[in-house]
Structures are given as structure tokens and as C-alpha cells.
PDB file of C-alpha atoms and ligand atoms in Angstrom:
ATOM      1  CA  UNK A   1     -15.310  -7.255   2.440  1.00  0.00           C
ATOM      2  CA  UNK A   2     -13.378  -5.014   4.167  1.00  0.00           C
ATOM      3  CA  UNK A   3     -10.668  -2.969   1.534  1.00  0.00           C
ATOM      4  CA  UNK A   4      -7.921  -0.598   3.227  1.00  0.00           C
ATOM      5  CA  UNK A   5      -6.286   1.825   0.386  1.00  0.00           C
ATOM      6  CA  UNK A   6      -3.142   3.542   1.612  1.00  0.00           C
ATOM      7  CA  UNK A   7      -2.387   6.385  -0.630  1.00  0.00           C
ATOM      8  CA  UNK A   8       1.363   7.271  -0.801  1.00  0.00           C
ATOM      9  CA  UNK A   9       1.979  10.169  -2.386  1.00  0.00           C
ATOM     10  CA  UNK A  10       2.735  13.343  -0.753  1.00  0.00           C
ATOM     11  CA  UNK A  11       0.648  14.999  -3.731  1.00  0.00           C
ATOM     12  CA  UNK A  12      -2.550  15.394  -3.612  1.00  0.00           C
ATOM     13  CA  UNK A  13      -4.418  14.601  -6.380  1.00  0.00           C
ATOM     14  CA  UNK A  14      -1.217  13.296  -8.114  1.00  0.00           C
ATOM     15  CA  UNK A  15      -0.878  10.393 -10.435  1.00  0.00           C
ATOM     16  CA  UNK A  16      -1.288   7.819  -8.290  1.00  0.00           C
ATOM     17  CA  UNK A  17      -3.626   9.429  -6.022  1.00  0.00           C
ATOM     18  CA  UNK A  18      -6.107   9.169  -9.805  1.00  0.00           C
ATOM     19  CA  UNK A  19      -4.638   5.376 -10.597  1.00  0.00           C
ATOM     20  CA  UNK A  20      -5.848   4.523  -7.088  1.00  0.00           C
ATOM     21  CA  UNK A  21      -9.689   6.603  -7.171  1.00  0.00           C
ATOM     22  CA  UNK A  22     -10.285   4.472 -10.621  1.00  0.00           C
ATOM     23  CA  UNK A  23      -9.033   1.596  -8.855  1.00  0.00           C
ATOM     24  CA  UNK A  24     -11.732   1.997  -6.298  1.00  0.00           C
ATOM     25  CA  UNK A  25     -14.408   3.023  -8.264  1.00  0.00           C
ATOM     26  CA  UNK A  26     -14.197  -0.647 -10.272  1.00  0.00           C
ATOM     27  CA  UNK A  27     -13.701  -2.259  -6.557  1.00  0.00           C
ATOM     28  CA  UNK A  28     -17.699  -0.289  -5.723  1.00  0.00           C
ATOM     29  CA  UNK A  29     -18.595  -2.372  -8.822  1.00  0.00           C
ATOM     30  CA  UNK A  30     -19.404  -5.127  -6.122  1.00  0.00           C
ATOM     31  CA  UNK A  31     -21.652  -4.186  -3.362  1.00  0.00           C
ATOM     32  CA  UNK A  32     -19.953  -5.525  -0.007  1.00  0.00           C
ATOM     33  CA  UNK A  33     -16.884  -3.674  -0.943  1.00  0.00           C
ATOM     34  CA  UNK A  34     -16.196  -1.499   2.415  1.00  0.00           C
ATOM     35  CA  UNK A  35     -14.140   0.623   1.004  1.00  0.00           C
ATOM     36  CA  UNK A  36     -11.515   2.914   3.769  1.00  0.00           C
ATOM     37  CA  UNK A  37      -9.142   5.546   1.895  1.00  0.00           C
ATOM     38  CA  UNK A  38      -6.398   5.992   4.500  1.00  0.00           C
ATOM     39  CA  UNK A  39      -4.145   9.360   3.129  1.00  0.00           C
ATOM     40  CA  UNK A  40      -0.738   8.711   4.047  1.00  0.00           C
ATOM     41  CA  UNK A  41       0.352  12.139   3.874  1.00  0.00           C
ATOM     42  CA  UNK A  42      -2.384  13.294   6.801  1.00  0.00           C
ATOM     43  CA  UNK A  43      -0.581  11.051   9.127  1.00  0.00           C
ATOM     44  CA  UNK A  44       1.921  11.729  11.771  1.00  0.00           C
ATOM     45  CA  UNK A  45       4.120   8.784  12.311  1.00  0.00           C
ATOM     46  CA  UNK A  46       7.511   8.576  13.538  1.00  0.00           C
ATOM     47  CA  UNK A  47       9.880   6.688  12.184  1.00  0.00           C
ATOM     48  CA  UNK A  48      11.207   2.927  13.406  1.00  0.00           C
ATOM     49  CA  UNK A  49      14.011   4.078  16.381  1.00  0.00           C
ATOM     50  CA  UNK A  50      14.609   0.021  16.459  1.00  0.00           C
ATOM     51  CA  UNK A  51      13.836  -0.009  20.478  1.00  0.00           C
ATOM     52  CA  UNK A  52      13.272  -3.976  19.739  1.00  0.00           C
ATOM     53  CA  UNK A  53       9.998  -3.768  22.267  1.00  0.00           C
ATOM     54  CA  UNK A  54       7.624  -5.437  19.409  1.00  0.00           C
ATOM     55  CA  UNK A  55      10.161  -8.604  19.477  1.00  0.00           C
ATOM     56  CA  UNK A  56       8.818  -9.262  22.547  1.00  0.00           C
ATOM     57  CA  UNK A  57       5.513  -7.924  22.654  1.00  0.00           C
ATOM     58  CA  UNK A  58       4.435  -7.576  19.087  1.00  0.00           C
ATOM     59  CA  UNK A  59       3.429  -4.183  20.421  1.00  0.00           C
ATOM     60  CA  UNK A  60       5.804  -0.860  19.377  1.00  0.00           C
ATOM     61  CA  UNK A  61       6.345   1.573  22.069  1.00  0.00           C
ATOM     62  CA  UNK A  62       5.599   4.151  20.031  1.00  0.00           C
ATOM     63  CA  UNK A  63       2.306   5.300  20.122  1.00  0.00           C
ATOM     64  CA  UNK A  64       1.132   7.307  17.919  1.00  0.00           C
ATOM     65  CA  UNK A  65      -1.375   7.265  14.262  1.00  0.00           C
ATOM     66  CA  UNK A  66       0.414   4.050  13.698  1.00  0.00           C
ATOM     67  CA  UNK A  67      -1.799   2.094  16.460  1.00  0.00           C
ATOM     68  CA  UNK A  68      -4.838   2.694  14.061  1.00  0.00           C
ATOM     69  CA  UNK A  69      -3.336   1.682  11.063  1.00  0.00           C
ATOM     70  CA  UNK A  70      -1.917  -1.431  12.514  1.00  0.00           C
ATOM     71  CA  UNK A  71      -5.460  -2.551  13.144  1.00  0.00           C
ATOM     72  CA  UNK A  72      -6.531  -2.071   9.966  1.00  0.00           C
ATOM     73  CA  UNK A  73      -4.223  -3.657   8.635  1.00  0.00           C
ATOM     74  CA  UNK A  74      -4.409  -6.451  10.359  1.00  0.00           C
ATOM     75  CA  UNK A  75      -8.615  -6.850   9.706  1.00  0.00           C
ATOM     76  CA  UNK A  76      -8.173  -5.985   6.276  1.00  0.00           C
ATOM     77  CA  UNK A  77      -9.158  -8.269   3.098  1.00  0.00           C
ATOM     78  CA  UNK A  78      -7.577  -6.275   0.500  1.00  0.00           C
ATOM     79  CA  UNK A  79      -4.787  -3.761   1.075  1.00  0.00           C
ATOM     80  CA  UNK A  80      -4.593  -1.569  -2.099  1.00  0.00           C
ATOM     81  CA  UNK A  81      -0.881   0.425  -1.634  1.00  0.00           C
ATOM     82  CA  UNK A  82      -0.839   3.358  -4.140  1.00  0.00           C
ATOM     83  CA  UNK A  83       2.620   5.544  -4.221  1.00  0.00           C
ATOM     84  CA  UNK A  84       5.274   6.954  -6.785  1.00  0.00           C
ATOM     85  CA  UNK A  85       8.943   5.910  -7.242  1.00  0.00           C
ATOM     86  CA  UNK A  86      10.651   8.233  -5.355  1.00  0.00           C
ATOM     87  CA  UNK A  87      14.556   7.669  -6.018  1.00  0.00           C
ATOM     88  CA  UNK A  88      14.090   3.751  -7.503  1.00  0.00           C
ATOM     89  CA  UNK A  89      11.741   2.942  -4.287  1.00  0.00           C
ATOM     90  CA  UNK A  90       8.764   4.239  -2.523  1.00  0.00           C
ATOM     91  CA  UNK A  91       8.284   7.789  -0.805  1.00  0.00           C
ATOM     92  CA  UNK A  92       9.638   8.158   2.317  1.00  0.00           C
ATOM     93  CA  UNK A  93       6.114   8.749   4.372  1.00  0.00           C
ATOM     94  CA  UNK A  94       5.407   5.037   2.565  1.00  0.00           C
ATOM     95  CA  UNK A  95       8.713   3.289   4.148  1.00  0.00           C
ATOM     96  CA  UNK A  96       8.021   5.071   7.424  1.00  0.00           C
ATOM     97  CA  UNK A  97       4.580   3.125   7.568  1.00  0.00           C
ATOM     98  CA  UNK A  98       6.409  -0.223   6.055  1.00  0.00           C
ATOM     99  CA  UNK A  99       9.240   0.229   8.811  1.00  0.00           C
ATOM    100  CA  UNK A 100       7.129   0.145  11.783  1.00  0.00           C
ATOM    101  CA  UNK A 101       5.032  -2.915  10.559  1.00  0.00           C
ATOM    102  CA  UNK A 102       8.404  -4.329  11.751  1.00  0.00           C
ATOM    103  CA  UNK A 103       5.964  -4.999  14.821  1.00  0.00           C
ATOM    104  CA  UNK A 104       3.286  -6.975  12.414  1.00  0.00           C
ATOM    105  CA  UNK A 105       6.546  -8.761  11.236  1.00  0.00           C
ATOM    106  CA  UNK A 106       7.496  -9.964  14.906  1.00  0.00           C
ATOM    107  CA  UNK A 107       4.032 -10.580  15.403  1.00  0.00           C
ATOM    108  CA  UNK A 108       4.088 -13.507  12.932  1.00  0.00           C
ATOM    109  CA  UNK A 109       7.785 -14.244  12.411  1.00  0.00           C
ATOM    110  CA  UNK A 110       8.938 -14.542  16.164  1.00  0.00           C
ATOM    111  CA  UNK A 111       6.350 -14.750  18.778  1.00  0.00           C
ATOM    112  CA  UNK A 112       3.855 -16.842  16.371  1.00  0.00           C
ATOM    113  CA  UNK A 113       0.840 -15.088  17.056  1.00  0.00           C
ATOM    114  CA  UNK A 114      -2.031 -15.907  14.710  1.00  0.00           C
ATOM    115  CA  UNK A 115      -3.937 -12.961  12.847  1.00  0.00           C
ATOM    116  CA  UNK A 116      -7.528 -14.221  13.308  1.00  0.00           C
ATOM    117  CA  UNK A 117      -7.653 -13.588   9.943  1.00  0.00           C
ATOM    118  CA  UNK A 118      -4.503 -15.325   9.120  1.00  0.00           C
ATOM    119  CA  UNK A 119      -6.923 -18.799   7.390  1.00  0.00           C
ATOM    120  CA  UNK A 120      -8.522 -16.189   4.949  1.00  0.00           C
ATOM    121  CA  UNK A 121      -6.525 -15.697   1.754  1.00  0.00           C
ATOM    122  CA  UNK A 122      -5.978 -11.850   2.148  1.00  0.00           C
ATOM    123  CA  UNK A 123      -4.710 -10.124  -1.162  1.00  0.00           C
ATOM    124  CA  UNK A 124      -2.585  -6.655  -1.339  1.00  0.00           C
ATOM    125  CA  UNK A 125      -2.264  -4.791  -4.460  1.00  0.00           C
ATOM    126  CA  UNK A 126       0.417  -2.457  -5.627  1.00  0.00           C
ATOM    127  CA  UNK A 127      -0.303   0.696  -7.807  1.00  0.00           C
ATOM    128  CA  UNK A 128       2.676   2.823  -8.974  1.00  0.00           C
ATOM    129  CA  UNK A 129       4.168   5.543 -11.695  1.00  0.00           C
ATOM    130  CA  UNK A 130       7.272   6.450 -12.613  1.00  0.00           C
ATOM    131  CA  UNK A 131       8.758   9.600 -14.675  1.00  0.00           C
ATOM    132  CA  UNK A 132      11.725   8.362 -16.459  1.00  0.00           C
ATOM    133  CA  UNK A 133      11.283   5.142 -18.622  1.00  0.00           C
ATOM    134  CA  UNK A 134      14.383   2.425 -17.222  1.00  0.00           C
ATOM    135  CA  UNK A 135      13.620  -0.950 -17.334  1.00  0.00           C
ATOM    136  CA  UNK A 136      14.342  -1.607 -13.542  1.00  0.00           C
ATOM    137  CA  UNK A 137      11.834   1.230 -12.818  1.00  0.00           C
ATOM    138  CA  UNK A 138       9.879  -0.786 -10.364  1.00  0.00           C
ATOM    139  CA  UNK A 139      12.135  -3.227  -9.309  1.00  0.00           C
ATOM    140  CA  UNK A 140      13.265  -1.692  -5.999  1.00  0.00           C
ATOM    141  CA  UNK A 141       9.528  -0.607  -4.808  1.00  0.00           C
ATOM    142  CA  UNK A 142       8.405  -4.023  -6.013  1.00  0.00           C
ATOM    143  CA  UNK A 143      10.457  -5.965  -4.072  1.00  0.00           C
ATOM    144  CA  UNK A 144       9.845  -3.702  -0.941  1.00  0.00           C
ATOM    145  CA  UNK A 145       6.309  -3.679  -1.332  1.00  0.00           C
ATOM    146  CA  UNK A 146       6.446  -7.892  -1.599  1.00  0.00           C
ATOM    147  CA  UNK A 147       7.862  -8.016   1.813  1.00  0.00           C
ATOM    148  CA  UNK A 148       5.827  -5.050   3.349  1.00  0.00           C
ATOM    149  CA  UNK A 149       2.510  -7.353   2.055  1.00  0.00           C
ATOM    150  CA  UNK A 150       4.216 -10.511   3.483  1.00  0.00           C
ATOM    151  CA  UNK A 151       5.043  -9.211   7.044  1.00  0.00           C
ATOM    152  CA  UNK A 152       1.363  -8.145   7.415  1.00  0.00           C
ATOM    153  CA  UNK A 153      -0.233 -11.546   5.880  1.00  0.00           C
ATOM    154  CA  UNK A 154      -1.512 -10.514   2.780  1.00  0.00           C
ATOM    155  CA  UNK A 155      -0.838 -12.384  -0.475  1.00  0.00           C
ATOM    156  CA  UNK A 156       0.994 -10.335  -3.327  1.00  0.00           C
ATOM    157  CA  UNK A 157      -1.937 -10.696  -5.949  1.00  0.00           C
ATOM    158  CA  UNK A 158      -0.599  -8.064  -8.671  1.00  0.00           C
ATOM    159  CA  UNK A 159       0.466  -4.636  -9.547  1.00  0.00           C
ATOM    160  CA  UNK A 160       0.159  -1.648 -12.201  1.00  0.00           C
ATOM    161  CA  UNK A 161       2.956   0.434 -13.155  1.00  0.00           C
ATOM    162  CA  UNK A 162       3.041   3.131 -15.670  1.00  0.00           C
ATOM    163  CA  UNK A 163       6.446   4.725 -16.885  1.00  0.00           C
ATOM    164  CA  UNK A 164       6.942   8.205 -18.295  1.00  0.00           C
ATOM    165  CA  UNK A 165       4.825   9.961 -15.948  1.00  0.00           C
ATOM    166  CA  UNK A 166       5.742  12.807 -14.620  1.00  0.00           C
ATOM    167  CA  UNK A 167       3.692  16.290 -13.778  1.00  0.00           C
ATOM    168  CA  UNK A 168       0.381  16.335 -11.902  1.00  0.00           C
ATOM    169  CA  UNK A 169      -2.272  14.733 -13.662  1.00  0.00           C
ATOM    170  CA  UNK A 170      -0.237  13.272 -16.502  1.00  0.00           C
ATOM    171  CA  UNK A 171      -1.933  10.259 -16.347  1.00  0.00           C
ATOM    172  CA  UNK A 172      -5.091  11.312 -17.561  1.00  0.00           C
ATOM    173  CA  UNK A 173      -3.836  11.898 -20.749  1.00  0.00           C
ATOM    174  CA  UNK A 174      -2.830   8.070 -21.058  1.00  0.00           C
ATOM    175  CA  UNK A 175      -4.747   6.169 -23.894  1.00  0.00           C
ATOM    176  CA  UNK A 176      -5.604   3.307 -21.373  1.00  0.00           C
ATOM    177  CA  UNK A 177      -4.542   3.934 -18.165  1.00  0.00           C
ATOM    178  CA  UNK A 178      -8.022   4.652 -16.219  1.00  0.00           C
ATOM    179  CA  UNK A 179     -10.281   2.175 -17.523  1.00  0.00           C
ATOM    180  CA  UNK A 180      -7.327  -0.162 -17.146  1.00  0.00           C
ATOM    181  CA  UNK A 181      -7.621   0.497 -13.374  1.00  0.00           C
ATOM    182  CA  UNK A 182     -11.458   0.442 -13.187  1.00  0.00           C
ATOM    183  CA  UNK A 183     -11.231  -3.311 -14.340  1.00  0.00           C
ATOM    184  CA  UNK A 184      -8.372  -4.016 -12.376  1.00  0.00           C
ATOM    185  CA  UNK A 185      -9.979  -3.200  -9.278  1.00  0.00           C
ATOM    186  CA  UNK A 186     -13.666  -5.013 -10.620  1.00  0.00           C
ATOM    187  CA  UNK A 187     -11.789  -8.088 -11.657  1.00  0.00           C
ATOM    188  CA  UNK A 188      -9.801  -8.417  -8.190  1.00  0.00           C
ATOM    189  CA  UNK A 189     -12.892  -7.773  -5.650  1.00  0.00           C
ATOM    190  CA  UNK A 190     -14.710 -10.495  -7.743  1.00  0.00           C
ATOM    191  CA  UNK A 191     -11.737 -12.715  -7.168  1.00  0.00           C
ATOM    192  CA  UNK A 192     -12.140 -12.366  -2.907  1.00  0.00           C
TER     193      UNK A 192
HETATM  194  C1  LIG B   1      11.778  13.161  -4.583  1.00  0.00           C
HETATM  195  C2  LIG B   1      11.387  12.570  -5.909  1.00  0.00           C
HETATM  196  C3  LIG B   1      12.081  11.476  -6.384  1.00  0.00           C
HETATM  197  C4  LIG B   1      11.721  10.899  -7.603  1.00  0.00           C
HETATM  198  N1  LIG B   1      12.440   9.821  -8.052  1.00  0.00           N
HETATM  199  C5  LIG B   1      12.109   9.247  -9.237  1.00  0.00           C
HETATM  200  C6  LIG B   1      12.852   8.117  -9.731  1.00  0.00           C
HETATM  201  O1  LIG B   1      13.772   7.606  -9.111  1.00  0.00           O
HETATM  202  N2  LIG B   1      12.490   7.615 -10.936  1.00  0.00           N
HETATM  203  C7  LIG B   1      11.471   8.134 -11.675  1.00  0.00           C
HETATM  204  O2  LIG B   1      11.196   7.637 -12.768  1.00  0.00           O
HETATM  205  N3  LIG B   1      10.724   9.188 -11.204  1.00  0.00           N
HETATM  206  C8  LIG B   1      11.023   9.758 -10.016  1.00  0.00           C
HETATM  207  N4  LIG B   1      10.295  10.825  -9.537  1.00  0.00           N
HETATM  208  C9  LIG B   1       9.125  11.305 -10.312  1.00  0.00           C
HETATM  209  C10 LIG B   1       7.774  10.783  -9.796  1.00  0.00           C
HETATM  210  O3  LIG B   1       7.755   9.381  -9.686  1.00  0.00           O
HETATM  211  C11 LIG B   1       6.666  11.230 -10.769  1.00  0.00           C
HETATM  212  O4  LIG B   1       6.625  12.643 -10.849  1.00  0.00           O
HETATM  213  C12 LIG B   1       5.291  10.710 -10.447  1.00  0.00           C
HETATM  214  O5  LIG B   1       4.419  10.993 -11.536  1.00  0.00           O
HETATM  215  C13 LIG B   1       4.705  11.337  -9.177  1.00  0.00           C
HETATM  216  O6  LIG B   1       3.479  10.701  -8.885  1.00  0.00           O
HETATM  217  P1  LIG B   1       2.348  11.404  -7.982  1.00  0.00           P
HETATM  218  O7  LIG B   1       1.751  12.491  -8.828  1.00  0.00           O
HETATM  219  O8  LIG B   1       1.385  10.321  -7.668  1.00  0.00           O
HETATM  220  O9  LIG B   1       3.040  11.922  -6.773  1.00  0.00           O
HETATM  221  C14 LIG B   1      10.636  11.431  -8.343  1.00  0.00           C
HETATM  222  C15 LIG B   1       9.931  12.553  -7.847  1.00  0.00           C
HETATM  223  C16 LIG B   1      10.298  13.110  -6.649  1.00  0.00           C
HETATM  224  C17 LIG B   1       9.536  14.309  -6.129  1.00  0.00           C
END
């Protein structure tokens, strides 16, 4: 059981950056977790320049940190996406990444081409915080994040938000919010 976690945050050791460690820690609950923590920030990827090549090829001309990730992607059976809102949606360094799956997107959409791993039920999972406390806190990221899991084949299979979160390490001060995650991630890898 291969997991992938993309943290988003450019903070380290931010909110989500401790939503997503507790996350993982419940996913070790079952031994064939593989877990790979992938730090978003640490990457250098350019953004989409919309040459078009990957409608053709599935392949983007650019080649740079994004060649890696596209593999894992692709191979992976859980794809746990942790990031803040960031202006109603996710940080920028996130959409980058989401942009250029525009190739995974032509991969499927267009030219057809089967993941190998397209038969097994994949599942992503969506971790996010927020500082202010409207009710359509989430709504933009959400819907983002949908289409970001469906372009690379993985099934939407849940999220956890928290509101009113703001400095670094807020969330540990939540009555709930950690051993919330730890069971969120133990009840999803027994679900695979
Ligand atoms: C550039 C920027 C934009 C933000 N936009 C929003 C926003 O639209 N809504 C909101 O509730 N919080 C917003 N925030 C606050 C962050 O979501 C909040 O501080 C969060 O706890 C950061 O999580 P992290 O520690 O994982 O980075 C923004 C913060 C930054 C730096």
C-alpha cells in the first residue's frame, strides 16, 4: 500500500503540516502502509506555460521535479493533499503542482491511456485550515481539489477542515483536532 502525502504549505511545521503528521501516524497503524512525505515547498516547479505538448503526448515539455511527482502519482493508492486556504483556495506552490497534472488530465481525458492502476479503487484525501470562520471557507479549495483528484484517477474519499486557525501551531490547542486525524487516517488505510 503505497500512500503519497503532498504537504502544501509554504510553512513549515504549520497547521496543516501537524493535521497531516497525525494523519500519518494513524495511517502506520496498519503495517503495509508505505508511507512517502513529498514537501511541496522543497520543490522547484514551473508553472503550466499551456504549450499543449501533453494533448498529444500525455508528456509536458517541461522537465523538471514535476517528472517525479507525476510518477508517483500515478502508482499511488492513497494521495493524502494537506494545504491552507490561501485567498478562498489553495496556496499557490499547490495549484502550480495541480496545473501541470493538466498532462495526467490529457492522459486519461483525450488520448485514453489506461493508468495500470486505473481497475484499483485509488482514494485521495483532503486536509485543510482556515483563519477566518465563513461558511464557504472551503468551498473554492474543495472543489479544486475534487478535480485535481479526478484528473489523476483517484476517488474523492473525504476531507477535514478546521476554521479559526490562524498562527503557527494553533491547532494544537484544539480540543479534538489531533486524535481526530489519527483515526481519520487509521479508519481510511483499513478501508484500502
Ligand atoms: C497569503 C495568505 C492568504 C490567506 N488567505 C486566507 C483566506 O482566504 N481565508 C482564511 O480563512 N485564511 C487565510 N489565510 C490564513 C491561513 O489559512 C492560516 O493562517 C492557516 O492556519 C495557515 O496554515 P499553515 O500553518 O498550515 O500554513 C491566509 C494566509 C496567507 C499567508
Amino acid at each position: 500500500m503505497y500512500v503519497l502525502a503532498l504537504y502544501g504549505s509554504p510553512r513549515r511545521q504549520g497547521n496543516t503540516d501537524i493535521l497531516m503528521d497525525e494523519f500519518l501516524k494513524g495511517v502506520s497503524a496498519n503495517q503495509s502502509a508505505q508511507i512517502e512525505k513529498v514537501f511541496i515547498r522543497n520543490l522547484k516547479i514551473s508553472p503550466c506555460q499551456e504549450y499543449n505538448n501533453c494533448l498529444k503526448t500525455g508528456e509536458c515539455i517541461i522537465k523538471d521535479e514535476m517528472i517525479v511527482l507525476y510518477d508517483k502519482l500515478s502508482k499511488a493508492d492513497l494521495v493524502v493533499l494537506s494545504a491552507p486556504i490561501f485567498f478562498y483556495s489553495v496556496p499557490a506552490q499547490v495549484k502550480i503542482i495541480i496545473d501541470r497534472c493538466q498532462a495526467l488530465w490529457a492522459r486519461k481525458y483525450i488520448l485514453k491511456i489506461q493508468n495500470p492502476k486505473s481497475k484499483i479503487q485509488r482514494k485521495g484525501f483532503f486536509i485543510s485550515v482556515g483563519s477566518t470562520k465563513g461558511e464557504n471557507l472551503f468551498a473554492g479549495a474543495t472543489l479544486t481539489v475534487k478535480y485535481f483528484f479526478k484528473a489523476i484517477n483517484v476517488d474523492y474519499a473525504g476531507n477535514i477542515f478546521y476554521k479559526n486557525i490562524d498562527t503557527k501551531g494553533a491547532i494544537r490547542k484544539h480540543p479534538t483536532a489531533l486524535k481526530d486525524m489519527f483515526q481519520a487516517g487509521k479508519n481510511l488505510i483499513s478501508k484500502l
